[in-house]
Tab-separated table of C-alpha atoms in Angstrom:
chain	number	residue	atom	x	y	z
A	1120	MET	CA	17.396	36.791	16.868
A	1121	ILE	CA	15.314	33.647	17.255
A	1122	PRO	CA	11.513	34.423	17.578
A	1123	HIS	CA	9.912	34.228	21.130
A	1124	LEU	CA	6.900	32.317	19.482
A	1125	LEU	CA	6.789	30.608	15.981
A	1126	VAL	CA	3.061	29.391	15.470
A	1127	MET	CA	1.017	28.240	12.534
A	1128	ALA	CA	-2.491	28.970	11.818
A	1129	ASP	CA	-5.412	27.246	10.025
A	1130	GLY	CA	-7.515	29.091	7.342
A	1131	ASN	CA	-10.338	30.102	9.587
A	1132	TYR	CA	-7.985	31.404	12.296
A	1133	LEU	CA	-6.635	33.876	9.912
A	1134	ARG	CA	-9.807	35.829	10.159
A	1135	ASP	CA	-9.969	35.585	14.066
A	1136	GLU	CA	-9.238	38.797	15.981
A	1137	ARG	CA	-7.219	36.525	18.415
A	1138	LEU	CA	-4.647	36.330	16.003
A	1139	ARG	CA	-4.125	40.219	15.820
A	1140	VAL	CA	-3.686	39.856	19.623
A	1141	TYR	CA	-0.858	37.301	19.338
A	1142	LEU	CA	0.914	39.308	16.487
A	1143	SER	CA	0.684	42.436	18.325
A	1144	ALA	CA	1.796	41.127	21.792
A	1145	HIS	CA	5.567	41.067	20.582
A	1146	THR	CA	7.410	42.151	17.295
A	1147	HIS	CA	9.210	38.748	17.612
A	1148	HIS	CA	6.000	36.639	17.464
A	1149	ARG	CA	5.862	35.222	14.083
A	1150	LEU	CA	3.159	33.389	12.062
A	1151	VAL	CA	3.983	30.624	9.726
A	1152	LEU	CA	1.854	29.709	6.611
A	1153	ALA	CA	1.937	26.130	5.694
A	1154	ASP	CA	0.915	25.592	1.937
A	1155	LEU	CA	-2.484	23.902	3.106
A	1156	THR	CA	-3.338	27.154	5.086
A	1157	LEU	CA	-2.655	29.011	1.788
A	1158	THR	CA	-4.825	26.552	-0.046
A	1159	GLU	CA	-7.598	26.770	2.320
A	1160	MET	CA	-7.505	30.500	1.974
A	1161	PHE	CA	-7.786	30.491	-1.847
A	1162	LYS	CA	-9.776	27.119	-2.640
A	1163	LYS	CA	-13.228	28.777	-2.821
A	1164	ASN	CA	-14.167	32.480	-3.604
A	1165	ALA	CA	-10.598	33.298	-3.339
A	1166	LEU	CA	-11.088	37.094	-3.831
A	1167	GLY	CA	-13.563	37.421	-0.888
A	1168	THR	CA	-11.712	34.915	1.369
A	1169	ALA	CA	-8.306	36.138	0.785
A	1170	ARG	CA	-9.288	39.817	1.385
A	1171	SER	CA	-10.634	38.824	4.697
A	1172	SER	CA	-7.859	36.633	5.535
A	1173	LEU	CA	-5.305	39.274	4.635
A	1174	LYS	CA	-6.977	41.921	6.791
A	1175	ILE	CA	-5.152	41.075	10.118
A	1176	MET	CA	-1.909	40.035	8.375
A	1177	ALA	CA	-1.583	43.249	6.574
A	1178	ASP	CA	-1.055	45.035	9.974
A	1179	PHE	CA	1.985	42.713	10.675
A	1180	PRO	CA	3.596	41.905	7.074
A	1181	ASP	CA	7.063	41.611	8.527
A	1182	GLN	CA	5.948	38.853	11.000
A	1183	ILE	CA	4.408	36.565	8.285
A	1184	PHE	CA	6.401	33.744	6.870
A	1185	ALA	CA	5.336	31.014	4.369
A	1186	LEU	CA	6.712	27.508	4.262
A	1187	LYS	CA	8.081	25.702	1.319
A	1188	PRO	CA	5.449	23.366	-0.250
A	1189	THR	CA	5.371	20.041	1.881
A	1190	HIS	CA	6.402	17.826	-0.949
A	1191	LEU	CA	9.810	19.801	-1.434
A	1192	TRP	CA	10.782	19.020	2.249
A	1193	LEU	CA	9.929	15.478	2.735
A	1194	ASP	CA	13.424	14.427	2.970
A	1195	ALA	CA	14.256	16.942	5.644
A	1196	LYS	CA	15.300	15.756	9.183
A	1197	VAL	CA	14.311	18.654	11.571
A	1198	CYS	CA	16.557	18.249	14.661
A	1199	SER	CA	17.292	21.898	15.562
A	1200	GLU	CA	16.423	25.531	15.003
A	1201	ALA	CA	18.791	25.813	12.185
A	1202	ASP	CA	17.094	22.820	10.312
A	1203	LEU	CA	13.784	24.560	10.975
A	1204	GLN	CA	14.644	27.815	9.162
A	1205	GLN	CA	15.356	25.539	6.046
A	1206	LEU	CA	11.666	24.980	5.858
A	1207	ILE	CA	10.736	28.721	5.299
A	1208	ASP	CA	10.644	29.806	1.807
A	1209	PRO	CA	11.582	33.408	1.156
A	1210	ASP	CA	10.045	33.860	-2.170
A	1211	ARG	CA	6.644	32.484	-0.883
A	1212	SER	CA	6.933	34.864	2.131
A	1213	ALA	CA	7.764	37.905	0.102
A	1214	ASP	CA	4.719	37.072	-2.123
A	1215	ILE	CA	2.199	36.878	0.748
A	1216	ARG	CA	3.620	40.110	2.182
A	1217	GLN	CA	3.205	41.518	-1.281
A	1218	LEU	CA	-0.474	40.469	-1.192
A	1219	THR	CA	-1.029	42.205	1.941
A	1220	ARG	CA	0.125	45.266	0.448
A	1221	ASP	CA	-1.891	44.810	-2.544
A	1222	TYR	CA	-4.948	44.254	-0.467
A	1223	ARG	CA	-4.577	47.836	0.837
A	1224	SER	CA	-3.750	49.501	-2.351
A	1225	GLU	CA	-6.530	50.669	-4.638
A	1226	GLU	CA	-4.286	50.918	-7.599
A	1227	ALA	CA	-3.430	47.127	-7.175
A	1228	ILE	CA	-7.127	45.955	-7.318
A	1229	PRO	CA	-7.281	44.789	-11.036
A	1230	SER	CA	-4.114	42.788	-10.737
A	1231	PHE	CA	-5.060	41.574	-7.257
A	1232	VAL	CA	-8.318	40.073	-8.657
A	1233	GLU	CA	-6.600	38.440	-11.398
A	1234	ARG	CA	-4.226	36.975	-9.156
A	1235	MET	CA	-6.911	35.597	-6.925
A	1236	LYS	CA	-8.629	33.954	-9.885
A	1237	ALA	CA	-5.346	31.992	-10.775
A	1238	ARG	CA	-4.706	31.114	-6.957
A	1239	GLU	CA	-8.317	29.776	-6.802
A	1240	GLY	CA	-7.795	27.443	-9.580
A	1241	GLU	CA	-4.350	26.169	-8.310
A	1242	ALA	CA	-5.929	25.639	-4.866
A	1243	SER	CA	-9.027	23.805	-6.126
A	1244	GLN	CA	-6.757	21.326	-8.225
A	1245	TYR	CA	-4.656	20.769	-5.150
A	1246	MET	CA	-7.679	19.817	-3.056
A	1247	ARG	CA	-8.736	17.523	-5.836
A	1248	GLN	CA	-5.215	15.800	-5.618
A	1249	LEU	CA	-5.607	15.408	-1.909
A	1250	SER	CA	-9.181	13.613	-2.364
A	1251	ASP	CA	-7.168	10.703	-3.584
A	1252	GLN	CA	-5.530	10.473	-0.122
A	1253	VAL	CA	-9.114	10.304	1.368
A	1254	ARG	CA	-9.529	6.794	-0.328
A	1255	THR	CA	-6.101	5.870	0.978
A	1256	LEU	CA	-7.109	7.067	4.388
A	1257	GLU	CA	-10.442	5.098	4.158
A	1258	ILE	CA	-8.508	1.795	3.549
A	1259	SER	CA	-5.970	2.683	6.129
A	1260	LEU	CA	-8.515	2.992	8.979
A	1261	GLN	CA	-10.017	-0.198	8.097
A	1262	SER	CA	-6.691	-1.907	8.065
A	1263	LEU	CA	-5.778	-0.258	11.434
A	1264	LEU	CA	-9.161	-1.722	13.049
A	1265	LYS	CA	-8.118	-5.097	12.000
A	1266	GLU	CA	-4.788	-4.701	13.904
A	1267	PHE	CA	-6.557	-4.713	17.228
A	1268	ARG	CA	-8.462	-7.149	19.285
A	1269	VAL	CA	-12.002	-6.133	20.848
A	1270	GLU	CA	-10.336	-5.661	24.264
A	1271	GLU	CA	-7.739	-3.391	22.718
A	1272	LEU	CA	-10.168	-1.317	20.930
A	1273	THR	CA	-12.176	-1.141	24.296
A	1274	GLN	CA	-9.032	0.113	26.196
A	1275	ILE	CA	-8.585	2.834	23.548
A	1276	ARG	CA	-12.338	3.657	23.582
A	1277	THR	CA	-12.430	4.016	27.441
A	1278	GLY	CA	-8.807	5.262	27.949
A	1279	GLN	CA	-8.724	2.694	30.868
A	1280	GLY	CA	-6.387	-0.314	31.642
A	1281	ILE	CA	-4.186	0.541	28.445
A	1282	THR	CA	-1.456	-2.136	28.612
A	1283	SER	CA	2.233	-1.757	27.696
A	1284	THR	CA	1.798	-4.324	24.934
A	1285	LEU	CA	-1.193	-1.957	23.441
A	1286	GLN	CA	1.169	1.042	23.647
A	1287	GLU	CA	4.030	-0.782	21.676
A	1288	LYS	CA	1.450	-1.924	19.295
A	1289	ILE	CA	0.447	1.740	18.681
A	1290	PHE	CA	4.043	2.867	18.356
A	1291	ASN	CA	4.650	-0.124	15.731
A	1292	LEU	CA	1.640	1.189	13.748
A	1293	VAL	CA	3.195	4.662	13.583
A	1294	ASP	CA	6.413	3.015	12.286
A	1295	GLU	CA	4.319	1.137	9.609
A	1296	VAL	CA	2.355	3.979	8.450
A	1297	THR	CA	5.720	6.061	8.233
A	1298	VAL	CA	7.282	3.422	6.001
A	1299	GLU	CA	4.218	3.195	3.922
A	1300	PHE	CA	4.207	6.990	3.538
A	1301	VAL	CA	7.939	6.894	2.629
A	1302	LYS	CA	7.451	4.250	-0.021
A	1303	THR	CA	4.464	6.020	-1.562
A	1304	ASN	CA	5.633	9.523	-1.446
A	1305	GLN	CA	9.457	9.642	-1.405
A	1306	GLU	CA	11.325	6.382	-2.056
A	1307	PRO	CA	9.150	3.584	-3.728
A	1308	GLY	CA	12.019	1.291	-4.176
A	1309	ARG	CA	13.200	1.707	-0.632
A	1310	THR	CA	14.228	-1.501	1.116
A	1311	ALA	CA	16.630	-0.185	3.912
A	1312	PRO	CA	15.046	0.007	7.339
A	1313	LEU	CA	14.241	3.523	8.691
A	1314	LYS	CA	15.657	4.191	12.160
A	1315	ARG	CA	13.053	5.503	14.514
A	1316	SER	CA	15.689	8.144	15.668
A	1317	GLU	CA	16.313	9.203	12.075
A	1318	ALA	CA	12.466	9.163	11.346
A	1319	HIS	CA	11.435	11.469	14.309
A	1320	GLY	CA	12.375	14.721	12.596
A	1321	MET	CA	10.829	13.751	9.388
A	1322	PHE	CA	7.380	14.736	8.109
A	1323	ALA	CA	6.412	11.242	7.221
A	1324	TYR	CA	6.866	10.101	10.916
A	1325	ARG	CA	4.996	12.938	12.402
A	1326	TYR	CA	2.195	12.663	9.931
A	1327	ALA	CA	1.972	9.014	10.735
A	1328	LEU	CA	1.801	9.877	14.340
A	1329	CYS	CA	-1.081	12.246	13.786
A	1330	VAL	CA	-2.852	9.692	11.589
A	1331	VAL	CA	-2.707	7.026	14.341
A	1332	ILE	CA	-3.623	9.607	17.215
A	1333	ALA	CA	-6.574	10.605	15.134
A	1334	PHE	CA	-7.567	6.976	14.639
A	1335	THR	CA	-7.540	6.544	18.289
A	1336	ARG	CA	-9.610	9.460	18.741
A	1337	TRP	CA	-11.996	8.201	16.149
A	1338	VAL	CA	-12.246	4.877	18.128
A	1339	GLU	CA	-12.726	6.906	21.477
A	1340	LEU	CA	-15.504	8.920	19.989
A	1341	GLY	CA	-17.540	5.905	18.537
A	1342	ARG	CA	-16.171	5.329	14.971
A	1343	GLN	CA	-18.953	7.434	13.343
A	1344	VAL	CA	-19.092	7.120	9.675
A	1345	LYS	CA	-17.953	10.333	7.886
A	1346	SER	CA	-18.732	11.988	4.649
A	1347	LEU	CA	-16.074	12.581	1.810
A	1348	ASP	CA	-15.898	16.153	2.907
A	1349	HIS	CA	-15.235	15.231	6.572
A	1350	ARG	CA	-12.576	12.570	5.561
A	1351	LEU	CA	-10.882	15.377	3.336
A	1352	ASN	CA	-10.943	17.585	6.278
A	1353	ASP	CA	-9.114	14.942	8.546
A	1354	VAL	CA	-6.430	14.583	5.622
A	1355	VAL	CA	-5.920	18.189	5.815
A	1356	ASP	CA	-5.960	18.531	9.558
A	1357	ASN	CA	-3.606	15.721	10.118
A	1358	GLN	CA	-1.203	17.213	7.750
A	1359	LEU	CA	-1.485	20.667	9.447
A	1360	ALA	CA	-1.140	18.894	12.793
A	1361	ALA	CA	1.944	17.060	11.807
A	1362	THR	CA	3.444	20.285	10.275
A	1363	SER	CA	2.697	22.369	13.490
A	1364	THR	CA	4.832	19.890	15.708
A	1365	TYR	CA	7.938	21.754	14.433
A	1366	PHE	CA	6.620	25.047	15.789
A	1367	ASN	CA	5.253	26.118	19.018
A	1368	GLU	CA	1.598	25.473	18.308
A	1369	VAL	CA	-1.275	25.608	15.561
A	1370	LEU	CA	-3.855	28.482	16.120
A	1371	THR	CA	-7.119	26.869	15.344
A	1372	LYS	CA	-10.826	26.961	16.379
A	1373	ASP	CA	-10.921	23.130	15.634
A	1374	ARG	CA	-10.758	21.098	18.783
A	1375	GLU	CA	-9.890	17.844	17.076
A	1376	LEU	CA	-6.995	19.521	15.062
A	1377	ARG	CA	-5.867	21.055	18.296
A	1378	ILE	CA	-5.921	17.926	20.372
A	1379	VAL	CA	-4.390	15.764	17.794
A	1380	ALA	CA	-1.474	18.388	17.467
A	1381	SER	CA	-0.877	18.824	21.069
A	1382	ASN	CA	-0.912	14.975	21.810
A	1383	ALA	CA	1.519	14.442	18.889
A	1384	LYS	CA	3.857	16.981	20.424
A	1385	ASP	CA	3.630	15.614	23.833
A	1386	VAL	CA	4.667	12.000	22.279
A	1387	LEU	CA	7.644	13.621	20.167
A	1388	LYS	CA	8.904	15.275	23.605
A	1389	HIS	CA	8.661	12.120	25.348
A	1390	LEU	CA	10.663	10.608	22.410
A	1391	GLY	CA	13.300	13.082	22.613
A	1392	ALA	CA	12.556	14.571	19.158
A	1393	PHE	CA	12.895	18.298	18.156
A	1394	THR	CA	10.195	20.290	19.412
A	1395	ARG	CA	10.013	24.010	19.779
A	1396	PRO	CA	9.562	25.016	23.593
A	1397	PHE	CA	7.652	28.080	24.888
A	1398	PRO	CA	9.999	30.758	26.196
A	1399	ASP	CA	9.248	29.725	29.723
A	1400	GLU	CA	9.977	26.053	29.067
A	1401	ALA	CA	13.269	27.210	27.567
A	1402	SER	CA	14.074	29.125	30.532
A	1403	ALA	CA	13.233	26.269	32.928
A	1404	GLY	CA	15.247	23.939	30.958
């Protein structure tokens, strides 16, 4: 049976009692954990953070699923529920459920501690790798600024008088960022054009869309200079937002992440790309 709701959550929300409300509301509600959510869970003081993050999930182990690491499904073109199921990693899902059992077992405490130490090392290494993307993002933001005239930046900042020309320019930027992402992360030697209709189901397009939406938000909010940690948080948030567009929503207390994810999903719906409707939307359709 297809779950009524299939949502993601960021690391902070795993410790929020509202997650318990969501999971307990219906046995067919599912929580999907992206690799970045798991990284957030383990990257610092893994033993303490993991135990507090597993507390709620331990009551609903059969409703918890983990995605394959993002780099393993960059080529995927998700156009249906069947395609979406291919993103789920059975082994990682079984592993996180085992962690919830070990969390409750006093006998498993010694091995649990050792596993948390190993996870913390892996997560810290992954975050160091993401730091390289922060430098790339910084360069990209400066390049994006150069693409817009002063009056266009004013339109973005105020949200008034946005022309069809500006809208088309923004969509073209999404295309450009998508192609750049594909060349950097998937097909370095690619020369063939990538059709929009083909790209809409790919992570590269959705990530590019979230990057550009976040850029417009950055302009709208006054282009404040951000620290390295805040830029790294932007990279994490944009990737989580992009991945969440395949599911019903992302559960987060981060307002900007929620806005970017919601806006991206609205755009994808407008483009006719695959998005997961809420049950009442499906019924109305």
